[in-house]
Short mmCIF file of C-alpha atoms (C1' of nucleotides) in Angstrom, two decimals:
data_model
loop_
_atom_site.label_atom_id
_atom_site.label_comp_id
_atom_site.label_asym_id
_atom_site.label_seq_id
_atom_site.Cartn_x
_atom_site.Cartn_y
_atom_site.Cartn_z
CA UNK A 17 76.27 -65.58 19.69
CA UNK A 18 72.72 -64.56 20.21
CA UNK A 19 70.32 -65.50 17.86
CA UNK A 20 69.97 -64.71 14.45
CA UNK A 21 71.99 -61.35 14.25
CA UNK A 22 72.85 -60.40 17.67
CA UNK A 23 71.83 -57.29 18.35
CA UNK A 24 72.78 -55.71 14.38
CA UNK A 25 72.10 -52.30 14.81
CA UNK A 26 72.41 -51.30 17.93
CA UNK A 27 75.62 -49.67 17.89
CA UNK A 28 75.80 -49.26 21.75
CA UNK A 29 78.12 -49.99 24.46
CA UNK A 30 75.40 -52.05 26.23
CA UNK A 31 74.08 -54.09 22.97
CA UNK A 32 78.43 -54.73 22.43
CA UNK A 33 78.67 -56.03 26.48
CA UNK A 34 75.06 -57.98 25.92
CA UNK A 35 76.68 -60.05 22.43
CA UNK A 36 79.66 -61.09 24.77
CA UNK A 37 78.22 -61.35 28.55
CA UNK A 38 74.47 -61.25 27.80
CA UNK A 39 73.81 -64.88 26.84
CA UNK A 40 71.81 -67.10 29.10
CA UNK A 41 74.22 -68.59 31.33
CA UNK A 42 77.37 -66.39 30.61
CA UNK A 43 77.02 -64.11 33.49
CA UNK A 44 76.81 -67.04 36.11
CA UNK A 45 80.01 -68.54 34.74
CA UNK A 46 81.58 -65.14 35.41
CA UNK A 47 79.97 -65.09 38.67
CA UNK A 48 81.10 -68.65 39.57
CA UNK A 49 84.75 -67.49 38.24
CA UNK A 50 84.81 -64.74 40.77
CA UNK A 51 84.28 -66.97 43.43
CA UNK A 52 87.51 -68.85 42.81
CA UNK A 53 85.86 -71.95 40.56
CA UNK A 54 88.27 -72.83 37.43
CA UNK A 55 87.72 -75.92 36.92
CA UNK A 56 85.22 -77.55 34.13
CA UNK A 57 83.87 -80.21 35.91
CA UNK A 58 83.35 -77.55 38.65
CA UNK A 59 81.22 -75.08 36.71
CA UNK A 60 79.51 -78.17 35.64
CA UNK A 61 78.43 -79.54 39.41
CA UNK A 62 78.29 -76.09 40.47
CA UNK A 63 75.79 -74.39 37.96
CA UNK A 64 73.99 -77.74 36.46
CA UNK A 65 74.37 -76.38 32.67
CA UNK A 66 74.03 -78.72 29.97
CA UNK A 67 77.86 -79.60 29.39
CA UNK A 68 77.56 -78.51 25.72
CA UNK A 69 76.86 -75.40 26.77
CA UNK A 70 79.38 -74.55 29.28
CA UNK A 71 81.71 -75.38 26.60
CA UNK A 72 80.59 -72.72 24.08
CA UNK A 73 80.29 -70.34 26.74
CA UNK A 74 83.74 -71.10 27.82
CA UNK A 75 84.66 -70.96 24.51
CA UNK A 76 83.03 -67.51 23.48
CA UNK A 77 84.40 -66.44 27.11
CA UNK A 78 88.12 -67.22 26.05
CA UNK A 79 87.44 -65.86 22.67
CA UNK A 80 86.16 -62.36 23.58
CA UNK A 81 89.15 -62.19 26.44
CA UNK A 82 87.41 -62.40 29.39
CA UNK A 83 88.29 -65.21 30.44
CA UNK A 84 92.04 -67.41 29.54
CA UNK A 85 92.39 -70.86 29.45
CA UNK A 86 95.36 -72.00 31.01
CA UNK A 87 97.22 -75.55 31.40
CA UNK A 88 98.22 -75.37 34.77
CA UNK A 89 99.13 -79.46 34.62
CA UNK A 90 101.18 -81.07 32.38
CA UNK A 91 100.82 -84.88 33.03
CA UNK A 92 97.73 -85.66 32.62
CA UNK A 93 96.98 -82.37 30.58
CA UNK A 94 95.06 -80.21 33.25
CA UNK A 95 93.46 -77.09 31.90
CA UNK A 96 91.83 -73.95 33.80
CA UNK A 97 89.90 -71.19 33.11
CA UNK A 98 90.79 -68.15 35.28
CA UNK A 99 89.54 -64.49 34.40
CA UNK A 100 91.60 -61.77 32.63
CA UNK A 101 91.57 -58.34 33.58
CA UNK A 102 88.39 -57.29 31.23
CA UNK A 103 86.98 -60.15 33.09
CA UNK A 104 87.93 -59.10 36.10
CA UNK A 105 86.54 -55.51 35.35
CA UNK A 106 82.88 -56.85 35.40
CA UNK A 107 82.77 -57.05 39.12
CA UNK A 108 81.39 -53.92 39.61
CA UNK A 109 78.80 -54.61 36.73
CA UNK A 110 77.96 -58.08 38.22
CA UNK A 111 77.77 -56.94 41.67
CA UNK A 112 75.28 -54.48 41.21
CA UNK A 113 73.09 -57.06 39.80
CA UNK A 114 73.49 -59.26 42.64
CA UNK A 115 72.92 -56.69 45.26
CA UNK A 116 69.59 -55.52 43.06
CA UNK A 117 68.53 -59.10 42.93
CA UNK A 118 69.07 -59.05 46.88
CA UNK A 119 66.73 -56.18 47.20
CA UNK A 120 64.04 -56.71 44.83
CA UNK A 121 64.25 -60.75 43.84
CA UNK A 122 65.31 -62.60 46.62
CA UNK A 123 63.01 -62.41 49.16
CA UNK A 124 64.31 -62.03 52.91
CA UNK A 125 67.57 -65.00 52.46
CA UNK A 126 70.97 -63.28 52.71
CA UNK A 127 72.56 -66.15 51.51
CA UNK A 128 76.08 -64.85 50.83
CA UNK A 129 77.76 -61.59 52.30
CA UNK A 130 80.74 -59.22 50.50
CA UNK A 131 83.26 -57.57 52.73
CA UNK A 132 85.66 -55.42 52.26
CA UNK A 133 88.89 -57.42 53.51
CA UNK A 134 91.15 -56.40 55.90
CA UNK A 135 88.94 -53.79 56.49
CA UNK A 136 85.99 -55.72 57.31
CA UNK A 137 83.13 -53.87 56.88
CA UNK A 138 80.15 -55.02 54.53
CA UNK A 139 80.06 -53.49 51.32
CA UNK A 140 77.43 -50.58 50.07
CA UNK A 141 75.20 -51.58 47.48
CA UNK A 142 77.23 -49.21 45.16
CA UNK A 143 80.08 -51.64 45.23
CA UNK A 144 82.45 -49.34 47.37
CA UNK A 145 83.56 -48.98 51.52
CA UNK A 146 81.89 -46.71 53.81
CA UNK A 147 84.37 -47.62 56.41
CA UNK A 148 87.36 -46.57 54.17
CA UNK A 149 85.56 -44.43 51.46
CA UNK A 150 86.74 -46.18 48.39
CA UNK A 151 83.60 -45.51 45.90
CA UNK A 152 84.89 -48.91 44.21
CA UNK A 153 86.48 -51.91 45.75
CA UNK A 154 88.31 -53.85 43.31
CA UNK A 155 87.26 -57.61 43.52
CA UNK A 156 91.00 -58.69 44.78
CA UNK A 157 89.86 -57.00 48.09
CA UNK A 158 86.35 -58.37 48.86
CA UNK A 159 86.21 -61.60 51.03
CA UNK A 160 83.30 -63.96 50.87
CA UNK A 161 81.22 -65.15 53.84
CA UNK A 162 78.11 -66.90 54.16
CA UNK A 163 75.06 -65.42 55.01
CA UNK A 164 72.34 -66.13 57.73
CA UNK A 165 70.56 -68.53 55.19
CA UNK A 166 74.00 -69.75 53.47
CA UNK A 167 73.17 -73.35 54.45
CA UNK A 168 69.96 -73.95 55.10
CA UNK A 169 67.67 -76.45 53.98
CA UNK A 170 67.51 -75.03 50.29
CA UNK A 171 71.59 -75.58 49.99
CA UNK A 172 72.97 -77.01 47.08
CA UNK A 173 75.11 -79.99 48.22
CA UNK A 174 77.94 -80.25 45.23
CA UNK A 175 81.71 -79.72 46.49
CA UNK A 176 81.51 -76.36 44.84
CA UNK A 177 78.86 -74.81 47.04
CA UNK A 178 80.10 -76.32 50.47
CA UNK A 179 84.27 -75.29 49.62
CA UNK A 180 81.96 -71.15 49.82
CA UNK A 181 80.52 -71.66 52.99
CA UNK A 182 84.17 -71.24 54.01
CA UNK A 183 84.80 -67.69 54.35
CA UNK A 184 87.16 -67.20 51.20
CA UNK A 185 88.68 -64.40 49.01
CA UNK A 186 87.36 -63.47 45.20
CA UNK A 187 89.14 -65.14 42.31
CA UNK A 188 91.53 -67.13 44.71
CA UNK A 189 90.84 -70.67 43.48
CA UNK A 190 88.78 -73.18 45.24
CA UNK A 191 89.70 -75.87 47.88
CA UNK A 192 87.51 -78.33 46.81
CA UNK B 19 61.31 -67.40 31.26
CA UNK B 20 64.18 -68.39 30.23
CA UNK B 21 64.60 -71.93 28.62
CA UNK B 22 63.27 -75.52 30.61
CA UNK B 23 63.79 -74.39 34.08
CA UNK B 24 64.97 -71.07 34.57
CA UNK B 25 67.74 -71.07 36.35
CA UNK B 26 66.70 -74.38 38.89
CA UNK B 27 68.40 -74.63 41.75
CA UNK B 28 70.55 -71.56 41.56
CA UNK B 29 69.13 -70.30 44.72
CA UNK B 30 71.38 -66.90 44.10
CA UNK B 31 70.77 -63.34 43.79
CA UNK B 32 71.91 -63.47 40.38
CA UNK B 33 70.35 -65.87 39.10
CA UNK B 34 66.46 -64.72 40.17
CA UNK B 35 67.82 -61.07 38.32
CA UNK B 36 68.86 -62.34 35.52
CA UNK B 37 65.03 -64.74 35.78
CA UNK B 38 63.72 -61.31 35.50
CA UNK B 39 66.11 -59.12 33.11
CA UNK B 40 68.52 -61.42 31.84
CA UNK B 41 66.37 -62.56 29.01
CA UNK B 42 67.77 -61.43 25.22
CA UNK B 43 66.60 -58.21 24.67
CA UNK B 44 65.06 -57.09 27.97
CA UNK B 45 68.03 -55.03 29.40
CA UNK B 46 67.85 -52.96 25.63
CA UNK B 47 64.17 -52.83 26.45
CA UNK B 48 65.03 -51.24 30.32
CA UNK B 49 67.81 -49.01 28.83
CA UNK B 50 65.87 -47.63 26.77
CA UNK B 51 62.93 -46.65 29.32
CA UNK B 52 65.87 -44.89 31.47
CA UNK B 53 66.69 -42.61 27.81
CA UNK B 54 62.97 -41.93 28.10
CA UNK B 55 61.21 -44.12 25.58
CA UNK B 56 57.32 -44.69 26.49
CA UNK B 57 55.61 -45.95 23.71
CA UNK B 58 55.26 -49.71 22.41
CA UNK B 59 56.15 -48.28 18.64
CA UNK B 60 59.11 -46.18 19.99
CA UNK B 61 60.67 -49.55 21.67
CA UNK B 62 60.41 -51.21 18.17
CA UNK B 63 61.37 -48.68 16.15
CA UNK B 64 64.43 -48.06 18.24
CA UNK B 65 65.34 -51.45 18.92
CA UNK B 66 64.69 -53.45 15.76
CA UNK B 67 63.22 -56.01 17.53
CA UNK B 68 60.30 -58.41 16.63
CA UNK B 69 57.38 -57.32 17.70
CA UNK B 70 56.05 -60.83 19.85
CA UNK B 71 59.29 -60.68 21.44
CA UNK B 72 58.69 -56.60 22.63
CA UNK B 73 55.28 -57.82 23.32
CA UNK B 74 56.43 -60.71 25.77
CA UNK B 75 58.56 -58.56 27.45
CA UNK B 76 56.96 -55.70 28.25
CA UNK B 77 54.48 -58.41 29.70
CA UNK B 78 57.27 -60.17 31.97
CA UNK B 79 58.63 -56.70 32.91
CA UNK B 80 55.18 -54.75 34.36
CA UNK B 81 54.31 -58.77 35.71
CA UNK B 82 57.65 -58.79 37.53
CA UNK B 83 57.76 -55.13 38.70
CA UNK B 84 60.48 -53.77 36.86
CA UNK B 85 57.85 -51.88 34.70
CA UNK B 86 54.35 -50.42 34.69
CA UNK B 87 51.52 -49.82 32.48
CA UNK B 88 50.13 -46.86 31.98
CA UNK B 89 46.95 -45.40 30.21
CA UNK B 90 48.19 -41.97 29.64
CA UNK B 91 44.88 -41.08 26.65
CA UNK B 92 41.34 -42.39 27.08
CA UNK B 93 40.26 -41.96 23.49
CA UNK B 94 41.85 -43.06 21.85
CA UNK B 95 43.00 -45.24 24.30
CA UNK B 96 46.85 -45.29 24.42
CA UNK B 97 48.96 -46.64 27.17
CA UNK B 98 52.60 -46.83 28.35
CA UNK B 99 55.35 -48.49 29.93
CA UNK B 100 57.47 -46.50 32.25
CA UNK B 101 59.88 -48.13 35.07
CA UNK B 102 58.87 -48.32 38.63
CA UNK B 103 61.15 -47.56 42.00
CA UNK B 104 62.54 -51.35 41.38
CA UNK B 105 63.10 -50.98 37.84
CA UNK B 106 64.95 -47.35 38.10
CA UNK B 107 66.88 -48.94 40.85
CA UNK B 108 68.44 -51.14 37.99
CA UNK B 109 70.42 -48.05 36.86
CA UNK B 110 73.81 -48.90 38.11
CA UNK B 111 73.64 -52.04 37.43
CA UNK B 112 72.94 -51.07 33.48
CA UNK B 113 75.38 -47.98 34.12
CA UNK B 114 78.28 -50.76 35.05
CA UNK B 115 77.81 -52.87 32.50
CA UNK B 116 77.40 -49.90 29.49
CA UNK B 117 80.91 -48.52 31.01
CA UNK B 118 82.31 -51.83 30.44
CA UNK B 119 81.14 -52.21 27.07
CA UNK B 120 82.89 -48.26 26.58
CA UNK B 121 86.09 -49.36 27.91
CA UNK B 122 86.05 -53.01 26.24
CA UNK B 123 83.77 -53.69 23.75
CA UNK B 124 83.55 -50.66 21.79
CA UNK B 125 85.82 -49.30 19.91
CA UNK B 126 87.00 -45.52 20.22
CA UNK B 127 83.71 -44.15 19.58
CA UNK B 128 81.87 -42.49 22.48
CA UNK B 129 78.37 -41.82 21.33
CA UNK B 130 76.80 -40.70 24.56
CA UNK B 131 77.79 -38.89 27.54
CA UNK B 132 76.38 -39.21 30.92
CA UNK B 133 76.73 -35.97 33.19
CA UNK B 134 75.55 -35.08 36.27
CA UNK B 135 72.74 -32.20 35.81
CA UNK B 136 73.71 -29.59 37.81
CA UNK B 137 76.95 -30.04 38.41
CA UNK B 138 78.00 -30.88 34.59
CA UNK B 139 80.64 -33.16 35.49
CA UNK B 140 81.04 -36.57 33.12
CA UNK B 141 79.81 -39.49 35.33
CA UNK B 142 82.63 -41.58 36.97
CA UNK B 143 82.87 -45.53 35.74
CA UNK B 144 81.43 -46.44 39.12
CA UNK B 145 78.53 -44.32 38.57
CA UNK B 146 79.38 -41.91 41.15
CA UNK B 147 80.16 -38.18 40.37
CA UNK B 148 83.67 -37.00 41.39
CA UNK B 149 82.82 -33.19 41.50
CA UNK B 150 80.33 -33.69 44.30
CA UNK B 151 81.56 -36.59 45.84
CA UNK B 152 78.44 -38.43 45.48
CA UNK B 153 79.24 -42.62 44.85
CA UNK B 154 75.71 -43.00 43.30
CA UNK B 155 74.36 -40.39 40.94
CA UNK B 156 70.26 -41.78 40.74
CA UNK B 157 69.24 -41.74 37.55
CA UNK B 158 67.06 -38.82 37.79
CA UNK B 159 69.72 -36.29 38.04
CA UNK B 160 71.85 -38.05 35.08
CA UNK B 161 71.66 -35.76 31.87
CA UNK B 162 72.36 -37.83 28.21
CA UNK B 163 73.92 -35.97 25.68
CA UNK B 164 75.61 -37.12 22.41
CA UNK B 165 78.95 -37.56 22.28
CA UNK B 166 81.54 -36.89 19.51
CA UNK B 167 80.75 -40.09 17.40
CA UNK B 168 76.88 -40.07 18.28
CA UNK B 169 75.58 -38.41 14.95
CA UNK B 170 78.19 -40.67 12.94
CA UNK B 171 77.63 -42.57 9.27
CA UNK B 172 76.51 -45.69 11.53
CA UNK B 173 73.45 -43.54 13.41
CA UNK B 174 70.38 -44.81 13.18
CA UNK B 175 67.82 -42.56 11.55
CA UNK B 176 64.63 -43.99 13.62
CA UNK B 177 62.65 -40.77 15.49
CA UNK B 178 63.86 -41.97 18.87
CA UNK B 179 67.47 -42.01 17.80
CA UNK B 180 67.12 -38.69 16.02
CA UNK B 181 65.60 -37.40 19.24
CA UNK B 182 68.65 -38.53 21.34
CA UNK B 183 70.45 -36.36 19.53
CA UNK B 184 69.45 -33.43 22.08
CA UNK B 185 70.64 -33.51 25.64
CA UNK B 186 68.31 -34.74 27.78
CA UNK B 187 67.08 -36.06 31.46
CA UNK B 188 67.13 -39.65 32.04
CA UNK B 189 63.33 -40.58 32.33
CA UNK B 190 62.00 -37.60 31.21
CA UNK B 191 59.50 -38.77 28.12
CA UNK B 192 61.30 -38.51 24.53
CA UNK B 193 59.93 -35.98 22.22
CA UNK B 194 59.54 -37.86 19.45
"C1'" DC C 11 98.57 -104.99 30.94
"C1'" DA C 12 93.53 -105.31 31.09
"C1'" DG C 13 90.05 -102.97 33.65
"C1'" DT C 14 88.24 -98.95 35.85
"C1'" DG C 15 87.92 -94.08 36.93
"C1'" DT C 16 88.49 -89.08 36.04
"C1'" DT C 17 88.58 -85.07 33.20
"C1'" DG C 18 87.05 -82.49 29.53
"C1'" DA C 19 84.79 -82.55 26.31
"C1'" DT C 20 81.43 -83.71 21.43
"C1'" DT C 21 77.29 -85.63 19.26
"C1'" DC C 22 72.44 -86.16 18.84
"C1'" DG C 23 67.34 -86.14 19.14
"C1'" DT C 24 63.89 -83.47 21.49
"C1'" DT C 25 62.05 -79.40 23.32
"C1'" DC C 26 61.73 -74.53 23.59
"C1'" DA C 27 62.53 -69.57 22.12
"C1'" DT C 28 63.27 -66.20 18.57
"C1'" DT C 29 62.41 -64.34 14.13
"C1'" DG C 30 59.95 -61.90 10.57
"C1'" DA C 31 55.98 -61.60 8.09
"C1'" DA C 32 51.15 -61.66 8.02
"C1'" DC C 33 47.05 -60.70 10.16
"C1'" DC C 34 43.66 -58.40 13.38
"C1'" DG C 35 40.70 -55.17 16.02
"C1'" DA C 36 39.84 -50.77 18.03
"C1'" DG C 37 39.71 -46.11 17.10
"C1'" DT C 38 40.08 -41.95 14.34
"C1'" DA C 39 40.69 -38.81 10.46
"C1'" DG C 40 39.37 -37.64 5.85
"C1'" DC D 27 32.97 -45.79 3.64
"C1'" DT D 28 37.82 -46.03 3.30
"C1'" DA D 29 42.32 -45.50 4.81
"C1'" DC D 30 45.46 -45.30 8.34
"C1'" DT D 31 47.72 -45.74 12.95
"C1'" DC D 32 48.55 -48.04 17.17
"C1'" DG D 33 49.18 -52.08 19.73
"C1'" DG D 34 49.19 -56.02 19.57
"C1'" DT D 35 48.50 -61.81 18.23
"C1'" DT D 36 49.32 -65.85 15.21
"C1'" DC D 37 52.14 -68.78 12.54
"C1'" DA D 38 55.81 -71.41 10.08
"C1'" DA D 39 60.71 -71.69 9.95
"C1'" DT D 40 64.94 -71.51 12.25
"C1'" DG D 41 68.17 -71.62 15.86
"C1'" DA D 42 69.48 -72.49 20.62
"C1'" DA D 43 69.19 -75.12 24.95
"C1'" DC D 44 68.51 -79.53 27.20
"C1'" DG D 45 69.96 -83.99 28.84
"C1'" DA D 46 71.62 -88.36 27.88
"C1'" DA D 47 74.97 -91.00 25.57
"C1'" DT D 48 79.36 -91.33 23.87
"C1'" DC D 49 84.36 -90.54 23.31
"C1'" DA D 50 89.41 -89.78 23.83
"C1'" DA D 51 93.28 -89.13 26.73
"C1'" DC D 52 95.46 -90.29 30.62
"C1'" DA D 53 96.24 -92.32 35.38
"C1'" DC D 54 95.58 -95.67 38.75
"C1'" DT D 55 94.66 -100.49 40.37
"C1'" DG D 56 95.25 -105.22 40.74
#
DNA sequence: CAGTGTTGATTCGTTCATTGAACCGAGTAG
DNA sequence: CTACTCGGTTCAATGAACGAATCAACACTG
């Protein structure tokens, strides 16, 4: 995991999420998950992590059950890596960080906006609907959409990053 | 930061927070300054961590914002960290992330409880508080107490853990 | 059926971060 | 003067991340 002994003790729920989610790169994997990636090489182009370490975090991932690897292609031997439901419970979690980062790292580029769909209305910074008064939207419901800055000169140019400029639900895979 | 290059050309939200908190350690560091720890010996007695690493940062977290430096006794002189607006506004994000840990990384022990003062009710998973209706509890008006498994053969015996052991405000300085 | 391309990796040398112990300097109490 | 506490820094050893090279399995092309 971590370094020498994880976090030895510090028997805490946060120090137990940190071992398994808390690792440099882990948490954009889950991110890039969420957004409908499941592909290796995708991660790869999409993140630009060193490949040997997108495979231990995909292996640590699949480990710990958050995430499942899955052959979804038999000839030639296609594997995916979609998120289970523990993953999938890390939305909230990961979305809070993104909307702090938004506020107090980002600087004025909304790059990316999270709506609640079918409803349509942008989500609070809490994670839930004003519009419908759901204190948590599950990540099934919130659609994707670009932001004012989502392509501007700064843009990554991989497949990954222009397939989410199209507006596009969480954890449906990717058109790429 | 982080290793080589930070997080290079991940022009994301999530990315620039985790450049500021998603180093190893640094979230412990912030969770404990919401239980009320002050004091560079508290951090390291509580946390078991090496004292260069505490030392870096505390540095990247009052140079970033998240944290700020206090002189609190001229003579001798004795200062201390305590979290700014930005860095108490990383509550639910930590909140999220602990519940997750509680639900799927721990075990069946609960070793603290999160209530809303006041009101007394237990703290929803979303951070909200069901009693009052409120989605976001701020951090302020969260009371910690110990739960059933918080004085348990695993406890540490450290002064700030010992001191945990009575309810208390989030923020409020420890009594050590 | 040899050559080329794609996917999903592993291996390896170099660079960087973490660890734990030792040391240090200011200040104070005895 | 000595001992002790607090808040660090320094240092050697270790482990992790980086990036390039390589590899194996399979499919497609000519």
């Amino acid at each position: 995991m971590a370094l020498k002994k994880g976090y030895a003790g510090q028997d805490c729920s946060l120090a137990r999420t940190l071992e398994l989610v808390g690792e440099r790169w882990t948490m954009l994997v889950v991110r890039d998950a969420f957004y409908g990636v499941r592909r290796y090489s995708d991660f790869l182009a999409h993140l630009d992590i060193p490949r040997a370490v997108l495979s231990a975090r995909l292996r640590t991932l699949t480990e710990s059950g958050v995430m499942e690897r899955r052959r979804y292609e038999e000839s030639p031997p296609r594997d995916e890596y979609v998120l289970t439901e523990k993953g999938r419970r890390l939305w909230h979690a990961l979305f809070a960080l993104l909307m702090w980062g938004q506020e107090f790292a980002g600087g004025t580029t909304v790059r990316r906006r999270y709506l609640h769909a079918g409803c349509g209305t942008e989500l609070e910074p809490s994670g839930g609907c004003a519009a419908c008064g759901r204190a948590a939207v599950p990540p099934e419901e919130v659609e994707l959409r670009p932001g004012p800055a989502a392509d501007g000169p700064a843009a990554r140019q991989d497949p990954v990053s222009r397939a989410l400029l199209r507006p596009h639900r969480l954890l449906e895979p990717l058109e790429t």
